[in-house]
Amino acid sequence: MSTLETAAQSDYLCRVAIDPLSRVEGHGKVTLLVDRDHRIRQARLHIVEFRGFEKFIQGRPYWELPVVVQRLCGICPVSHHLAAAKAVDQLLGIEEIPPTAEKIRRLMHYGQTLQSHAVHFFHLASPDFLFDFDDKVAHRNVVGVMADYPDVARQGVKLRKYGQEVIRFTAGKRVHGTGAIPGGVNKSLTLQERNTLLVDIDLMAQWSRNILKLMKAAYAANPGYFTHFATIRTNYLSLIRADGALDLYHGGLRAKNEQGGIIFDHLDYRRYAQVLREQVKPWSYMKFPFINSLGPDKGWYRVGPLARIDNCDFIATPLAEEERKEFMALGEGEPIHVTLAYHWARMIELLHSIEAIKDLLLDPDIFGDELVAKGEVTPREGIGVIEAPRGTLFHHYRMNEDGLIEKANLIVSTTNNNQAMNESIRQVAERYLDGKELTEPLLNQIEVAVRAYDPCLSCATHALGQMPLHVELVEEESGALVDCLVRDAGGMVRKEAFPLHLGEKG
Amino acid sequence: MIESKLKVATCSLCGCFGCHMSLLDLDERLFDLAEKVEFDRSPLTDLKELGECDIGIIEGGIANVENVHTLLEFRARCKILIAMGACAISGGIPAMRNHYELKDCLEESYTRGIGLVDAQIPNDPEIPLLLDQVHPIHEVVKIDYFLPGCPPSADTIWTFVTQLLAGQPIALPYTQIHYD
């Protein structure tokens, strides 16, 4: 763990805040403590919102879970919808749901992965690749991409739209659908819906391969930067199919260490509480999970696209498998630890999702009419785990004899990456900011590091108080303002004349 | 005379971001929208400070002190302020915590949770003060329009925006205010 988590002594340090983080889903902020020589002494990513789902879900009937708990997050509601549905199946003692139900749920989930990966790359992160670091702040967004790269933007919009339509056909609506119910789903696909989706599927695959080309070209143009920026060596956690294939919907838990050695494998996810712990730190509402056997200092890990590609033995769809091999060759036998490669891995999964959707669309089971398995209400626990777009998502509930929820424990995907995101911003702070006078392009690099993880801060707590970026260098003892940077409405960073009054310390 | 674009700012307070996703569900219509409006501060841009705007769109209710400050700032700088979605209008699902003591909610997550180490309620000064209840935004400032739904569909948003920009009275067809 980096020594920048907590400054050794906080005298004479100045607070710098990046608040709110932008072009990420939800709200978070980063604070830096800097000394007089511009040396970074502390760097932290804070999640500052709290919602209390684990409490207010108590006393609610089990069948509400898939529709209520998905309101944690409007970006990946399907993941919460399905993780909750999988847990509810267990609450009712249902071991297996009908093949049609499982395939419709999978279709919904791959549609979700497609739309979520597309929205993150095209609508939020693509300016980090397409424009320079010191690009004008007002231009560095999706509207700028629409103006300068209309083809890329249009393909991004349509890829996301395609994923959203898969969700609409399977869940009833695009955001906060109702398709998954206890024991199965409430509709299968009609032939007409299937045919509508099949029309563009090959075009989607082609576009997603184009994006991978763009990604590889960006890497080849600047391999030194790409390889080292925000990169940290970590453990990895994900679900894995019984045969070692990438599986986003179901599997056992696999954890690898930084050399690629197995920590645990094919572990029944209902035993997650035996292998994972969560540390609470006073400065963030987001907890810090770690692998129990390794302890909090060495046991933290990464989840999400990079972890899944690192962890799996192969991908079961041919085009994505080809891309995976090319990607993994860079690691020379070790896992890929490159943080910016999250984007690359995400686009491999985008392609895989499209291939998986096509396979499912051609499977006659999706037209079936056996949709639900029956269960019974009796006191039980249910644990639903799924690979959400951002990583492994855990829903754990206990139900009483009346079918009401008594206890809930949720570990959302982004929470798993909490320590890793903190370590990455510390690496960037140390390597690129340390000793320099802080400017907007430098601070933007911190955000580029966070953005690579595609954090969903909505899930991890959520939305936010948006304040102007206001960087103050304050003398610790006297509280006197020694330097002040402000990002104004036009997004320009300027030095503010020192006010006469004493500055307020952070 | 060149017609200048209307300035639009958006933000998500105590919401799930789903209303913003519904805005992106405009799909190809986003290109048409970009012809008519310019985005100011929004989670979609890197502008962190709010400028003077014609239209402000708020997702989510009010759960902490920062939410209140942000909302007041939006009201002060936006000529027209819109409550988008169930949480902004009524507090929504997050307001389910209003039935419990705040302390009880925090303890459930941070001291009574499963597999916790260093169990404690986060209390750093960097974390904004929570309000004891989640409130709809019209309890804090005057709201000009309420756009219902969880989330409002992209078609609802498009009807609304088109009518607003054309200076017409807002009239949503039944199909666009019909829910799950």
XYZ file of C-alpha atoms in Angstrom:
686
model
C 0.000 0.000 0.000
C 1.261 3.472 -0.863
C 2.529 5.668 1.950
C 0.406 8.463 0.485
C -2.774 7.106 2.074
C -2.176 9.101 5.243
C 0.392 11.880 5.581
C 3.022 11.107 8.223
C 2.465 14.500 9.783
C -0.076 17.010 8.642
C 1.610 20.246 9.738
C 2.117 22.855 7.033
C 0.250 20.884 4.410
C -2.133 22.413 1.886
C -5.387 20.828 0.742
C -6.175 20.485 -2.953
C -9.578 19.129 -3.979
C -10.874 17.852 -7.317
C -14.569 18.144 -6.697
C -16.675 16.856 -8.310
C -14.917 14.226 -10.393
C -16.491 14.580 -13.822
C -17.287 12.220 -16.667
C -17.746 9.408 -14.168
C -21.098 8.044 -13.113
C -22.132 9.428 -9.764
C -20.203 11.697 -7.503
C -16.863 11.512 -5.784
C -13.939 13.760 -5.051
C -10.194 13.527 -4.685
C -8.238 15.434 -2.070
C -4.481 15.947 -2.049
C -2.342 17.263 0.789
C 0.674 19.083 -0.586
C 3.669 20.616 1.196
C 5.417 23.894 0.427
C 7.750 22.315 -2.107
C 4.734 20.950 -4.019
C 5.519 17.458 -2.759
C 2.365 15.329 -2.496
C 1.985 13.937 1.035
C -1.486 12.442 0.901
C -3.964 11.473 -1.820
C -7.452 10.079 -1.252
C -10.537 9.268 -3.302
C -13.623 9.950 -1.187
C -17.154 8.714 -1.691
C -19.290 11.223 0.099
C -22.867 10.035 -0.264
C -24.826 7.484 1.691
C -28.219 5.952 0.996
C -28.909 3.194 3.497
C -30.462 0.492 1.277
C -29.268 -2.220 3.669
C -31.504 -0.742 6.367
C -34.622 0.370 4.548
C -34.973 -2.851 2.578
C -35.697 -4.569 5.895
C -39.333 -5.451 6.320
C -40.006 -5.342 2.560
C -41.397 -8.431 0.756
C -38.845 -10.587 -1.101
C -40.445 -10.055 -4.533
C -39.774 -6.328 -4.359
C -36.001 -6.819 -4.275
C -35.270 -6.971 -8.033
C -37.206 -3.758 -8.726
C -36.344 -1.769 -5.600
C -32.645 -2.545 -5.206
C -31.902 -1.823 -8.872
C -32.691 1.807 -8.005
C -29.199 1.858 -6.470
C -27.982 2.585 -9.940
C -29.462 3.811 -13.200
C -26.365 2.948 -15.208
C -26.234 -0.752 -14.476
C -29.742 -1.412 -13.092
C -29.877 -4.769 -14.895
C -26.921 -6.043 -12.840
C -28.685 -5.250 -9.570
C -31.986 -6.484 -10.990
C -30.404 -9.867 -11.852
C -28.153 -10.252 -8.788
C -31.236 -9.652 -6.639
C -33.303 -12.069 -8.753
C -30.625 -14.778 -8.369
C -30.653 -14.245 -4.602
C -34.471 -14.350 -4.513
C -34.458 -17.696 -6.385
C -32.413 -19.082 -3.493
C -34.665 -17.449 -0.892
C -37.484 -19.531 -2.376
C -35.361 -22.692 -2.475
C -35.259 -22.774 -6.287
C -32.133 -24.588 -7.467
C -32.666 -24.220 -11.173
C -34.749 -21.932 -13.371
C -36.128 -22.994 -16.804
C -33.637 -22.724 -19.716
C -35.752 -20.028 -21.388
C -35.644 -17.924 -18.215
C -31.905 -18.279 -17.809
C -31.246 -17.410 -21.450
C -33.523 -14.361 -21.373
C -31.744 -13.175 -18.214
C -28.379 -13.721 -19.903
C -29.532 -11.827 -22.976
C -30.634 -8.948 -20.758
C -27.255 -9.016 -19.005
C -25.174 -9.008 -22.191
C -27.333 -6.153 -23.501
C -26.535 -4.330 -20.279
C -22.795 -4.966 -20.552
C -22.872 -3.720 -24.144
C -24.707 -0.487 -23.333
C -22.739 0.207 -20.151
C -19.319 -0.346 -21.761
C -20.409 1.789 -24.721
C -21.672 4.649 -22.581
C -18.498 4.658 -20.542
C -16.154 4.633 -23.486
C -17.959 6.827 -25.996
C -19.993 9.234 -23.869
C -17.577 9.668 -20.974
C -13.986 8.492 -21.478
C -13.296 8.822 -25.212
C -12.132 12.465 -24.931
C -9.203 11.126 -22.842
C -8.073 9.156 -25.896
C -9.110 11.406 -28.740
C -7.994 14.760 -27.328
C -4.790 15.929 -25.659
C -4.530 16.371 -21.906
C -4.447 20.142 -22.300
C -7.451 20.229 -24.633
C -9.865 23.035 -23.776
C -11.983 22.043 -20.801
C -15.210 23.191 -22.462
C -14.470 20.980 -25.476
C -13.313 17.861 -23.616
C -16.645 15.989 -23.640
C -19.050 13.974 -25.781
C -20.304 17.054 -27.645
C -16.691 17.785 -28.609
C -16.381 14.203 -29.867
C -19.636 14.602 -31.826
C -18.201 17.695 -33.511
C -14.671 16.415 -34.239
C -15.243 12.675 -34.705
C -18.879 12.432 -35.848
C -18.472 8.868 -37.139
C -17.006 7.573 -33.884
C -19.694 9.401 -31.908
C -22.527 8.112 -34.093
C -21.264 4.528 -33.812
C -20.967 4.921 -30.040
C -24.510 6.244 -29.759
C -25.852 3.387 -31.897
C -23.881 0.687 -30.052
C -25.338 1.899 -26.787
C -28.794 2.124 -28.350
C -28.505 -1.482 -29.506
C -27.691 -2.672 -25.973
C -30.566 -0.625 -24.571
C -32.963 -2.166 -27.089
C -31.881 -5.673 -26.033
C -32.722 -4.627 -22.484
C -36.064 -3.144 -23.516
C -37.113 -6.319 -25.335
C -36.183 -8.530 -22.383
C -36.936 -6.282 -19.378
C -39.826 -4.143 -20.627
C -38.038 -0.816 -20.489
C -34.553 0.574 -20.932
C -33.871 1.820 -17.401
C -35.312 0.034 -14.337
C -37.103 -2.744 -16.196
C -39.182 -5.514 -14.646
C -38.243 -8.631 -16.657
C -36.629 -10.792 -13.960
C -39.044 -12.084 -11.332
C -38.674 -14.663 -8.532
C -37.924 -18.008 -10.183
C -37.466 -16.707 -13.724
C -38.675 -14.000 -16.103
C -42.054 -12.566 -17.107
C -41.631 -12.774 -20.872
C -39.651 -14.494 -23.581
C -38.770 -12.996 -26.951
C -41.155 -12.892 -29.906
C -39.932 -13.891 -33.335
C -40.431 -10.326 -34.502
C -38.335 -8.913 -31.648
C -35.592 -11.443 -32.367
C -35.569 -10.573 -36.073
C -35.445 -6.841 -35.337
C -32.359 -7.358 -33.171
C -30.659 -9.642 -35.686
C -30.711 -6.997 -38.430
C -27.841 -4.919 -37.059
C -25.882 -7.430 -34.987
C -23.064 -7.969 -37.506
C -22.693 -4.226 -37.996
C -22.332 -3.832 -34.207
C -19.563 -6.454 -34.173
C -17.801 -4.649 -36.994
C -17.962 -1.279 -35.215
C -16.731 -2.746 -31.985
C -13.722 -4.214 -33.831
C -13.042 -0.764 -35.284
C -12.898 0.636 -31.773
C -10.430 -2.061 -30.768
C -8.254 -0.986 -33.704
C -8.439 2.594 -32.473
C -7.495 1.435 -28.984
C -4.490 -0.554 -30.210
C -3.346 2.374 -32.332
C -3.508 4.655 -29.267
C -1.388 2.150 -27.359
C 1.151 1.742 -30.174
C 1.505 5.511 -30.526
C 2.606 5.966 -26.935
C 3.440 2.642 -25.276
C 5.571 4.140 -22.507
C 2.811 6.375 -21.237
C 0.114 3.754 -21.719
C 2.056 1.080 -19.857
C 3.050 3.090 -16.825
C 0.284 5.629 -16.250
C -1.506 4.806 -12.949
C -0.339 1.183 -13.242
C -0.191 -0.901 -10.087
C 0.495 -4.589 -9.452
C -2.496 -6.222 -7.765
C -4.539 -9.338 -7.112
C -7.606 -9.977 -9.293
C -11.075 -11.324 -8.506
C -13.885 -12.436 -10.822
C -16.440 -15.137 -11.511
C -15.238 -17.930 -13.767
C -17.149 -20.623 -15.644
C -16.498 -24.248 -14.602
C -14.309 -24.811 -17.678
C -12.306 -21.608 -17.093
C -14.133 -19.490 -19.684
C -15.108 -15.865 -19.186
C -18.694 -15.781 -17.906
C -20.440 -12.579 -16.923
C -23.649 -14.157 -15.619
C -22.662 -17.106 -13.466
C -19.723 -19.127 -12.157
C -17.404 -19.726 -9.214
C -15.082 -17.153 -7.660
C -11.475 -17.097 -8.858
C -8.757 -14.912 -7.327
C -5.239 -14.590 -8.755
C -2.199 -12.921 -7.254
C 0.013 -10.439 -9.062
C 2.169 -13.177 -10.622
C -0.966 -14.921 -11.872
C -0.904 -17.672 -9.213
C -4.254 -18.932 -7.930
C -5.369 -17.717 -4.474
C -8.697 -19.560 -4.632
C -10.605 -21.039 -7.542
C -14.131 -22.160 -8.458
C -15.259 -21.178 -4.994
C -19.049 -21.313 -4.554
C -19.943 -17.639 -4.332
C -22.380 -18.343 -1.530
C -19.223 -18.716 0.605
C -17.949 -15.211 -0.198
C -18.114 -14.156 3.449
C -15.475 -16.768 4.305
C -12.884 -15.284 1.953
C -13.676 -11.565 1.846
C -13.651 -8.881 4.534
C -14.493 -5.194 4.306
C -12.498 -2.543 6.118
C -14.147 0.730 7.088
C -12.065 3.918 6.950
C -13.364 7.129 8.485
C -12.804 9.276 5.383
C -15.042 7.477 2.874
C -18.530 5.972 2.807
C -17.173 3.325 0.435
C -15.721 0.330 2.280
C -12.392 -1.334 1.439
C -12.786 -5.070 0.690
C -9.831 -7.461 0.884
C -9.076 -11.181 0.708
C -9.147 -12.338 4.294
C -6.200 -14.746 4.125
C -3.883 -11.966 2.859
C -4.993 -9.207 5.234
C -5.991 -5.586 4.476
C -2.510 -4.427 3.374
C -1.840 -7.160 0.817
C -5.291 -8.639 0.204
C -6.945 -5.877 -1.799
C -7.665 -6.670 -5.402
C -9.133 -5.399 -8.642
C -12.355 -6.414 -10.387
C -13.981 -5.498 -13.694
C -12.956 -5.961 -17.343
C -9.187 -6.090 -16.711
C -9.577 -8.595 -13.854
C -11.926 -10.787 -15.902
C -9.666 -10.909 -18.952
C -6.655 -11.544 -16.694
C -8.470 -14.268 -14.782
C -10.147 -16.292 -17.531
C -8.445 -19.133 -19.428
C -10.290 -18.345 -22.639
C -13.319 -16.561 -24.100
C -15.932 -18.817 -25.649
C -16.690 -16.541 -28.622
C -14.119 -16.541 -31.485
C -13.593 -12.846 -32.288
C -13.200 -11.815 -28.652
C -10.921 -14.810 -28.000
C -8.635 -13.666 -30.797
C -8.489 -10.207 -29.218
C -7.873 -11.690 -25.766
C -4.836 -13.638 -26.992
C -3.329 -10.553 -28.575
C -3.973 -8.566 -25.409
C -2.551 -11.162 -23.002
C 0.628 -11.542 -25.079
C 1.695 -8.155 -23.702
C 1.922 -9.631 -20.191
C 4.496 -12.275 -21.139
C 2.896 -14.864 -18.908
C 1.899 -12.528 -16.080
C -1.456 -10.797 -15.657
C -1.727 -7.412 -17.375
C -1.455 -4.784 -14.646
C -1.707 -1.743 -16.941
C -4.475 0.459 -15.566
C -5.284 2.169 -18.865
C -5.689 -1.331 -20.335
C -9.018 -1.411 -18.487
C -10.356 0.494 -21.510
C -8.917 -2.064 -23.893
C -10.239 -5.028 -21.883
C -13.621 -3.301 -21.722
C -13.768 -3.103 -25.518
C -12.859 -6.816 -25.791
C -15.853 -7.489 -23.559
C -17.973 -5.185 -25.715
C -17.162 -7.421 -28.684
C -17.749 -10.557 -26.600
C -21.169 -9.242 -25.504
C -22.193 -8.697 -29.113
C -21.102 -12.218 -30.055
C -22.874 -13.677 -27.018
C -26.069 -11.749 -27.895
C -25.959 -13.155 -31.421
C -25.541 -16.720 -30.135
C -28.524 -16.268 -27.820
C -30.668 -14.689 -30.531
C -30.090 -17.809 -32.652
C -31.004 -20.132 -29.763
C -34.637 -21.390 -30.056
C -34.931 -21.540 -26.241
C -35.470 -17.763 -26.146
C -38.969 -18.278 -27.590
C -39.953 -20.819 -24.914
C -43.076 -20.476 -22.778
C -41.855 -22.128 -19.584
C -40.719 -18.995 -17.800
C -40.876 -19.552 -14.048
C -39.841 -22.183 -11.495
C -41.970 -22.354 -8.355
C -40.578 -22.076 -4.851
C -41.899 -21.678 -1.317
C -41.613 -19.053 1.362
C -39.681 -20.281 4.368
C -36.880 -18.590 6.379
C -33.729 -18.753 4.243
C -30.664 -16.879 3.041
C -29.994 -16.083 -0.588
C -26.771 -14.861 -2.170
C -26.795 -13.637 -5.757
C -23.505 -12.806 -7.479
C -23.000 -11.568 -11.008
C -20.238 -9.954 -13.060
C -21.670 -6.462 -13.501
C -19.986 -4.287 -16.154
C -17.726 -2.823 -13.445
C -16.969 -6.080 -11.658
C -18.179 -8.687 -9.205
C -21.443 -7.705 -7.531
C -22.692 -9.387 -4.336
C -26.296 -9.319 -3.065
C -26.946 -11.199 0.177
C -30.378 -11.354 1.872
C -32.046 -13.151 4.752
C -35.832 -13.665 4.679
C -38.233 -14.581 7.519
C -41.237 -16.917 7.515
C -43.542 -14.134 6.286
C -41.434 -13.561 3.177
C -40.056 -10.288 4.518
C -36.385 -9.280 4.320
C -34.595 -9.235 7.671
C -31.004 -8.543 6.703
C -29.162 -7.366 3.598
C -25.490 -7.072 2.692
C -24.422 -5.561 -0.634
C -20.884 -5.336 -2.034
C -21.183 -3.363 -5.255
C -18.641 -3.697 -8.049
C -16.938 -0.353 -7.665
C -16.427 -0.908 -3.933
C -14.134 -3.830 -4.786
C -11.885 -1.400 -6.677
C -11.772 1.153 -3.861
C -8.221 0.525 -2.644
C -6.978 0.068 -6.219
C -8.416 3.405 -7.391
C -6.821 5.067 -4.392
C -3.476 3.417 -5.161
C -3.688 4.486 -8.810
C -4.275 8.145 -8.012
C -1.352 7.983 -5.571
C 0.861 6.565 -8.307
C -0.172 9.396 -10.637
C 0.281 11.969 -7.880
C 3.774 10.674 -7.138
C 4.901 10.247 -10.707
C 3.317 13.161 -12.542
C 2.278 15.794 -9.994
C 4.892 15.583 -7.257
C 7.066 18.687 -6.989
C 5.125 20.556 -9.677
C 2.891 23.549 -9.414
C -0.604 22.119 -9.859
C -2.450 23.070 -13.038
C -5.769 21.970 -14.514
C -4.188 19.538 -17.046
C -2.188 17.938 -14.213
C -5.254 17.539 -12.032
C -7.135 16.150 -15.027
C -4.619 13.271 -15.048
C -5.907 12.205 -11.647
C -9.377 12.015 -13.166
C -8.081 10.062 -16.164
C -6.723 7.485 -13.691
C -10.025 7.194 -11.829
C -11.993 7.072 -15.077
C -10.042 4.025 -16.323
C -11.857 1.974 -13.673
C -15.243 3.235 -14.930
C -16.293 3.694 -11.316
C -20.007 3.791 -10.682
C -20.155 6.096 -7.738
C -23.940 5.988 -7.997
C -23.826 2.377 -6.934
C -21.063 2.880 -4.472
C -23.205 5.431 -2.706
C -24.146 7.981 -5.249
C -24.776 11.410 -6.489
C -23.421 14.449 -5.207
C -22.836 18.027 -4.222
C -21.271 19.681 -7.134
C -18.913 22.428 -6.207
C -16.569 24.450 -8.314
C -13.015 23.228 -8.446
C -11.286 25.397 -5.951
C -7.752 24.631 -4.970
C -6.385 26.365 -1.947
C -2.907 26.164 -0.566
C -3.233 27.049 3.082
C -0.587 27.330 5.742
C -1.506 24.778 8.363
C -0.772 26.719 11.530
C -1.918 30.206 10.696
C -4.536 29.180 8.177
C -3.179 31.850 5.848
C -3.921 31.271 2.172
C -0.631 30.955 0.341
C -1.862 29.993 -3.102
C -5.193 29.530 -4.782
C -6.289 27.947 -8.056
C -9.839 28.261 -9.301
C -11.512 26.529 -12.204
C -14.089 29.050 -13.438
C -17.379 28.606 -15.285
C -15.568 28.401 -18.606
C -13.477 25.614 -17.150
C -10.341 27.774 -17.188
C -7.962 27.408 -14.303
C -6.586 30.654 -13.045
C -4.650 31.838 -10.069
C -6.722 33.969 -7.789
C -5.203 37.060 -6.272
C -4.538 36.355 -2.620
C -7.494 37.590 -0.635
C -6.728 39.837 2.265
C -8.710 37.830 4.761
C -7.390 34.575 6.131
C -8.281 31.539 4.058
C -10.445 28.890 5.586
C -8.723 25.587 5.972
C -10.292 22.727 4.066
C -28.660 37.379 -36.939
C -27.104 34.212 -35.593
C -29.351 32.604 -33.045
C -27.342 31.746 -29.951
C -27.779 28.326 -28.377
C -29.641 27.940 -25.101
C -27.441 26.984 -22.165
C -28.422 23.860 -20.267
C -26.938 22.595 -17.008
C -27.754 19.251 -15.402
C -26.893 17.551 -12.156
C -27.725 14.474 -10.134
C -28.301 14.995 -6.417
C -29.608 12.034 -4.381
C -30.559 9.954 -7.432
C -29.242 6.910 -9.238
C -28.164 8.575 -12.524
C -30.942 6.716 -14.340
C -32.579 9.990 -15.450
C -29.285 11.052 -17.014
C -29.151 7.657 -18.739
C -32.643 8.317 -20.072
C -31.377 11.627 -21.424
C -28.664 9.679 -23.288
C -31.442 7.363 -24.514
C -32.350 10.189 -26.879
C -29.837 8.282 -29.061
C -29.463 9.951 -32.503
C -31.643 12.844 -31.270
C -28.630 13.858 -29.140
C -27.122 15.265 -32.332
C -30.252 17.375 -32.901
C -30.189 18.490 -29.284
C -26.542 19.553 -29.584
C -27.606 21.814 -32.471
C -30.059 23.632 -30.230
C -28.427 23.758 -26.823
C -25.000 24.049 -25.275
C -24.167 22.068 -22.145
C -22.808 23.965 -19.191
C -21.994 22.199 -15.936
C -23.133 18.592 -16.146
C -21.730 15.156 -15.277
C -21.204 14.822 -19.034
C -18.764 17.749 -19.232
C -15.628 18.745 -17.353
C -17.089 22.125 -16.340
C -17.131 22.090 -12.566
C -18.650 25.479 -11.926
C -22.133 26.540 -12.924
C -22.490 29.500 -15.296
C -25.570 31.593 -16.035
C -27.977 29.166 -17.734
C -31.353 29.172 -19.439
C -32.384 25.723 -18.277
C -31.337 23.671 -15.247
C -32.302 20.001 -14.953
C -32.125 18.335 -11.542
C -32.165 14.599 -10.953
C -32.475 13.268 -7.398
C -33.712 14.548 -4.055
C -31.940 16.242 -1.187
C -30.013 14.026 1.230
C -27.109 16.111 2.499
C -25.920 19.674 2.962
C -23.990 19.746 -0.317
C -27.181 18.804 -2.185
C -28.870 21.863 -0.670
C -26.037 24.200 -1.697
C -25.951 22.813 -5.227
C -29.712 23.150 -5.606
C -29.679 26.755 -4.358
C -26.914 27.563 -6.815
C -28.879 26.012 -9.690
C -31.966 28.018 -8.745
C -29.942 31.221 -8.605
C -28.270 30.705 -11.992
C -30.947 28.970 -14.086
C -33.948 30.829 -15.517
C -35.999 27.646 -15.718
C -35.508 24.835 -13.226
C -36.828 21.326 -13.883
C -37.334 18.454 -11.442
C -36.589 15.328 -13.485
C -37.814 11.958 -12.223
C -39.344 10.448 -9.109
C -36.524 11.259 -6.656
C -36.440 14.981 -7.465
C -40.243 15.131 -7.348
C -40.940 13.040 -4.250
C -37.614 11.881 -2.771
C -38.120 8.508 -4.470
C -36.628 5.230 -3.259
C -33.850 6.907 -1.188
C -36.619 8.553 0.876
C -37.504 5.066 2.141
C -34.822 5.733 4.742
C -37.091 8.427 6.219
C -38.907 5.679 8.112
C -35.761 5.000 10.130
C -33.404 6.978 12.313
C -30.366 8.060 10.306
C -28.113 6.617 12.998
C -29.787 3.226 12.584
C -29.162 3.300 8.803
C -25.483 4.172 9.258
C -24.999 1.504 11.926
C -26.592 -1.158 9.722
C -24.002 -0.522 7.002
C -20.883 0.315 9.001
C -21.070 -1.425 12.357
C -23.554 -4.319 11.990
C -22.585 -5.399 8.448
C -21.156 -8.786 7.521
C -17.367 -9.354 7.662
C -16.448 -5.836 8.778
C -12.997 -4.810 9.989
C -12.472 -1.508 11.862
C -16.245 -1.084 12.100
C -17.019 2.607 12.594
C -19.256 5.269 11.094
C -17.234 7.409 8.657
C -16.998 10.929 10.075
C -14.158 12.727 8.300
C -14.662 16.459 7.677
C -14.383 15.686 3.946
C -17.745 13.892 4.142
C -20.719 16.272 3.910
C -23.279 16.297 6.689
C -26.276 14.044 6.013
C -29.786 15.375 6.565
C -31.987 13.294 8.859
C -34.523 12.889 6.027
C -34.438 12.819 2.234
C -36.521 15.658 0.747
C -38.023 16.435 -2.671
C -36.394 19.485 -4.228
C -39.535 21.669 -4.363
C -39.384 21.810 -0.570
C -36.186 23.830 -0.914
C -36.572 25.984 -4.042
C -39.274 26.961 -6.546
C -39.514 24.465 -9.425
C -40.882 25.465 -12.810
C -41.583 22.031 -14.320
C -41.914 18.477 -13.002
C -41.061 15.676 -15.400
C -42.431 12.413 -13.942
C -41.161 8.842 -14.314
C -38.578 6.503 -12.855
C -36.934 7.512 -15.048
C -38.955 9.622 -17.517
C -38.500 7.876 -20.879
C -36.373 9.448 -23.594
C -39.565 10.105 -25.573
C -41.032 11.991 -22.612
C -37.867 14.059 -22.293
C -37.863 14.746 -26.027
C -41.527 15.847 -26.110
C -40.879 18.111 -23.154
C -37.674 19.642 -24.516
C -39.151 20.184 -27.986
C -42.240 21.929 -26.615
C -40.188 24.010 -24.171
C -37.734 25.168 -26.835
C -40.636 26.021 -29.145
C -42.245 28.104 -26.422
C -45.334 25.887 -26.391
C -47.333 24.806 -23.345
C -46.200 21.390 -22.118
C -48.638 18.594 -22.940
C -47.393 15.010 -22.555
C -49.425 12.285 -24.293
C -50.883 9.558 -22.074
C -48.443 6.919 -23.361
C -45.542 8.957 -22.019
C -46.880 9.226 -18.480
C -47.894 5.590 -18.249
C -45.631 3.426 -16.075
C -44.583 -0.191 -15.339
